[in-house]
Amino acid sequence: MLLSLTAAVLVVAVAVGGWMWLGRETPRPSALRTEATSAFYAAIDSRQNDATPLTADEVFPSSAETLGALRRVAADVFTDCSELLSGTTAEGCTQALRATYQGGSVAGQFVIFNLSDGRAADALVTDLRKDAFVRQDILFEAAGSSAQVRAMGHYVTVSWVGGKASAQDLVTALIALDGLGRVVQSRIVAAT
């Protein structure tokens, strides 16, 4: 009897733990704006035209340690892009770089994915627009948060901010984080 009671408790614990781990929803921003790639990025529509991997210093230079009221608290480089995604995969992705920022009651993160081409970038943007999204590295309340997802040639950038702040403070923080995507423009110049 004690053995069957112990087994039943163990089964319930495993089921609850599995539901909590696998069944929980992916946090998503309340406001999300997405953009597909365009002809502007034609010079870097394929990684073949832009083969040099991104570096942390290139994407997150020391001049971007502080962005307005936000201060960078971490920057990481990943070769397994799926580590940063929930609910999807990034086909052909060879690297992702992520920085997290915090300032006052606002927190956010910027992620850039290096995909094989513009079609793969657009496919990831489509997935992120639906049910999938990037995982939070720095926790902030997803309710009331805002994000910008852009395909730019074979890159996808995700800027996401949230916190207990005014709508204007969140917009200002989102614009500051999204500015990290300017690294792509230097790649266009190098490819032409």
C-alpha positions as CSV (number, residue, x, y, z in Angstrom):
1,M,0.0,0.0,0.0
2,L,2.8,2.5,0.9
3,L,4.6,1.6,-2.3
4,S,1.5,2.2,-4.5
5,L,0.9,5.5,-2.7
6,T,4.5,6.6,-3.2
7,A,4.2,5.6,-6.9
8,A,1.0,7.6,-7.3
9,V,2.5,10.7,-5.7
10,L,5.6,10.3,-8.0
11,V,3.4,10.0,-11.1
12,V,1.4,13.1,-10.1
13,A,4.6,15.1,-9.4
14,V,6.2,14.2,-12.7
15,A,2.9,15.1,-14.6
16,V,2.7,18.5,-12.8
17,G,6.4,19.2,-13.4
18,G,6.1,18.2,-17.1
19,W,3.0,20.4,-17.5
20,M,4.7,23.3,-15.8
21,W,7.9,22.9,-18.0
22,L,6.4,22.0,-21.3
23,G,2.8,23.4,-21.1
24,R,3.6,27.0,-20.1
25,E,3.1,29.6,-22.6
26,T,5.9,31.5,-24.2
27,P,6.0,35.1,-22.8
28,R,5.2,37.4,-25.7
29,P,5.1,41.2,-25.9
30,S,1.8,43.0,-25.7
31,A,2.7,45.2,-28.7
32,L,4.6,43.7,-31.5
33,R,5.8,45.2,-34.8
34,T,7.4,43.1,-37.5
35,E,9.0,43.8,-40.8
36,A,10.0,41.5,-43.6
37,T,13.3,42.1,-45.5
38,S,13.3,44.5,-48.4
39,A,15.3,45.4,-51.6
40,F,17.3,47.8,-49.4
41,Y,19.1,44.7,-48.0
42,A,19.7,43.0,-51.3
43,A,23.5,43.2,-50.9
44,I,23.3,41.0,-47.9
45,D,20.3,38.8,-48.8
46,S,22.5,35.8,-48.6
47,R,25.2,34.8,-46.1
48,Q,27.4,34.0,-49.2
49,N,27.7,37.8,-49.8
50,D,28.4,38.5,-46.1
51,A,30.3,35.4,-44.8
52,T,32.2,37.0,-41.8
53,P,30.5,36.1,-38.6
54,L,29.3,38.9,-36.3
55,T,31.3,39.6,-33.2
56,A,30.1,40.9,-29.8
57,D,32.4,43.9,-30.1
58,E,30.8,44.7,-33.5
59,V,27.2,44.4,-32.4
60,F,27.6,45.6,-28.8
61,P,30.5,48.1,-28.9
62,S,31.6,49.9,-25.7
63,S,29.8,53.0,-26.9
64,A,26.5,51.0,-26.5
65,E,27.2,50.0,-22.9
66,T,24.7,52.7,-22.0
67,L,21.6,53.4,-24.2
68,G,19.8,56.4,-22.7
69,A,18.6,55.2,-19.3
70,L,19.5,51.6,-20.0
71,R,22.8,50.0,-19.0
72,R,24.0,46.7,-20.5
73,V,24.1,43.9,-17.9
74,A,25.1,41.0,-20.1
75,A,26.1,40.2,-23.7
76,D,26.4,36.6,-25.1
77,V,27.2,34.9,-28.4
78,F,25.4,31.6,-29.2
79,T,26.1,29.1,-32.0
80,D,22.9,27.2,-31.2
81,C,20.2,29.7,-32.1
82,S,17.5,27.4,-30.6
83,E,18.7,28.3,-27.1
84,L,17.2,31.7,-27.6
85,L,13.9,30.6,-29.2
86,S,10.7,29.2,-27.8
87,G,8.1,27.6,-30.1
88,T,10.2,27.6,-33.3
89,T,13.6,27.0,-34.8
90,A,15.7,29.2,-37.0
91,E,16.6,27.2,-40.1
92,G,20.1,27.9,-41.3
93,C,21.0,30.0,-38.3
94,T,24.7,29.8,-37.4
95,Q,24.9,32.4,-34.6
96,A,22.8,34.6,-32.4
97,L,24.0,37.5,-30.2
98,R,22.0,38.8,-27.3
99,A,22.5,41.7,-24.9
100,T,20.3,42.5,-21.9
101,Y,19.8,46.0,-20.5
102,Q,18.3,47.4,-17.4
103,G,17.6,50.9,-16.1
104,G,15.3,52.0,-13.4
105,S,12.0,50.1,-13.8
106,V,12.7,49.2,-17.5
107,A,14.4,46.1,-18.7
108,G,15.0,44.8,-22.2
109,Q,17.0,42.7,-24.6
110,F,18.3,42.9,-28.1
111,V,19.0,39.7,-30.2
112,I,20.4,39.4,-33.7
113,F,20.2,36.1,-35.6
114,N,22.5,35.3,-38.5
115,L,20.5,33.2,-41.0
116,S,21.4,31.7,-44.4
117,D,19.3,34.1,-46.5
118,G,16.4,36.6,-46.6
119,R,13.8,33.8,-47.0
120,A,15.0,32.1,-43.8
121,A,14.9,35.6,-42.1
122,D,11.4,36.3,-43.3
123,A,10.3,32.8,-42.1
124,L,11.6,33.4,-38.6
125,V,9.9,36.8,-38.5
126,T,6.6,35.1,-39.5
127,D,7.0,32.5,-36.7
128,L,7.8,35.2,-34.1
129,R,4.7,37.1,-35.3
130,K,2.5,34.1,-34.5
131,D,3.0,31.9,-31.4
132,A,6.8,31.7,-31.0
133,F,9.1,34.2,-29.5
134,V,12.6,34.7,-28.1
135,R,13.2,33.6,-24.5
136,Q,13.7,36.2,-21.9
137,D,17.2,36.4,-20.4
138,I,16.3,39.3,-18.1
139,L,12.9,38.9,-16.6
140,F,10.3,41.6,-17.0
141,E,6.6,41.5,-17.1
142,A,5.5,40.6,-20.7
143,A,2.1,42.3,-20.2
144,G,2.6,45.9,-21.3
145,S,5.9,45.2,-23.0
146,S,6.7,46.2,-26.6
147,A,8.9,44.5,-29.3
148,Q,10.2,45.2,-32.8
149,V,11.2,42.3,-35.0
150,R,13.0,43.0,-38.3
151,A,14.4,40.9,-41.1
152,M,17.3,42.7,-42.7
153,G,18.8,40.6,-45.5
154,H,19.9,37.4,-43.8
155,Y,19.7,38.8,-40.3
156,V,16.7,39.1,-37.9
157,T,16.8,41.5,-35.0
158,V,14.5,41.4,-32.0
159,S,14.3,44.4,-29.6
160,W,12.0,43.9,-26.6
161,V,11.4,46.1,-23.6
162,G,9.1,46.0,-20.6
163,G,8.7,47.1,-17.0
164,K,6.6,49.3,-14.8
165,A,7.2,52.5,-16.6
166,S,5.3,55.0,-18.7
167,A,4.4,54.2,-22.3
168,Q,6.8,57.0,-23.3
169,D,9.7,55.5,-21.3
170,L,9.1,52.1,-22.9
171,V,9.0,53.6,-26.4
172,T,12.3,55.5,-25.8
173,A,13.9,52.3,-24.5
174,L,12.7,50.3,-27.5
175,I,14.0,52.9,-29.9
176,A,17.4,52.9,-28.1
177,L,17.7,49.0,-28.2
178,D,16.5,48.8,-31.8
179,G,19.3,51.2,-32.7
180,L,21.7,48.3,-32.1
181,G,20.5,46.9,-35.5
182,R,22.4,49.6,-37.3
183,V,25.3,47.1,-37.4
184,V,23.5,45.6,-40.4
185,Q,24.0,48.8,-42.4
186,S,27.8,48.5,-42.0
187,R,27.5,45.0,-43.4
188,I,25.6,46.4,-46.5
189,V,28.5,48.9,-47.1
190,A,31.1,46.2,-46.7
191,A,29.2,43.9,-49.2
192,T,28.9,46.5,-51.9
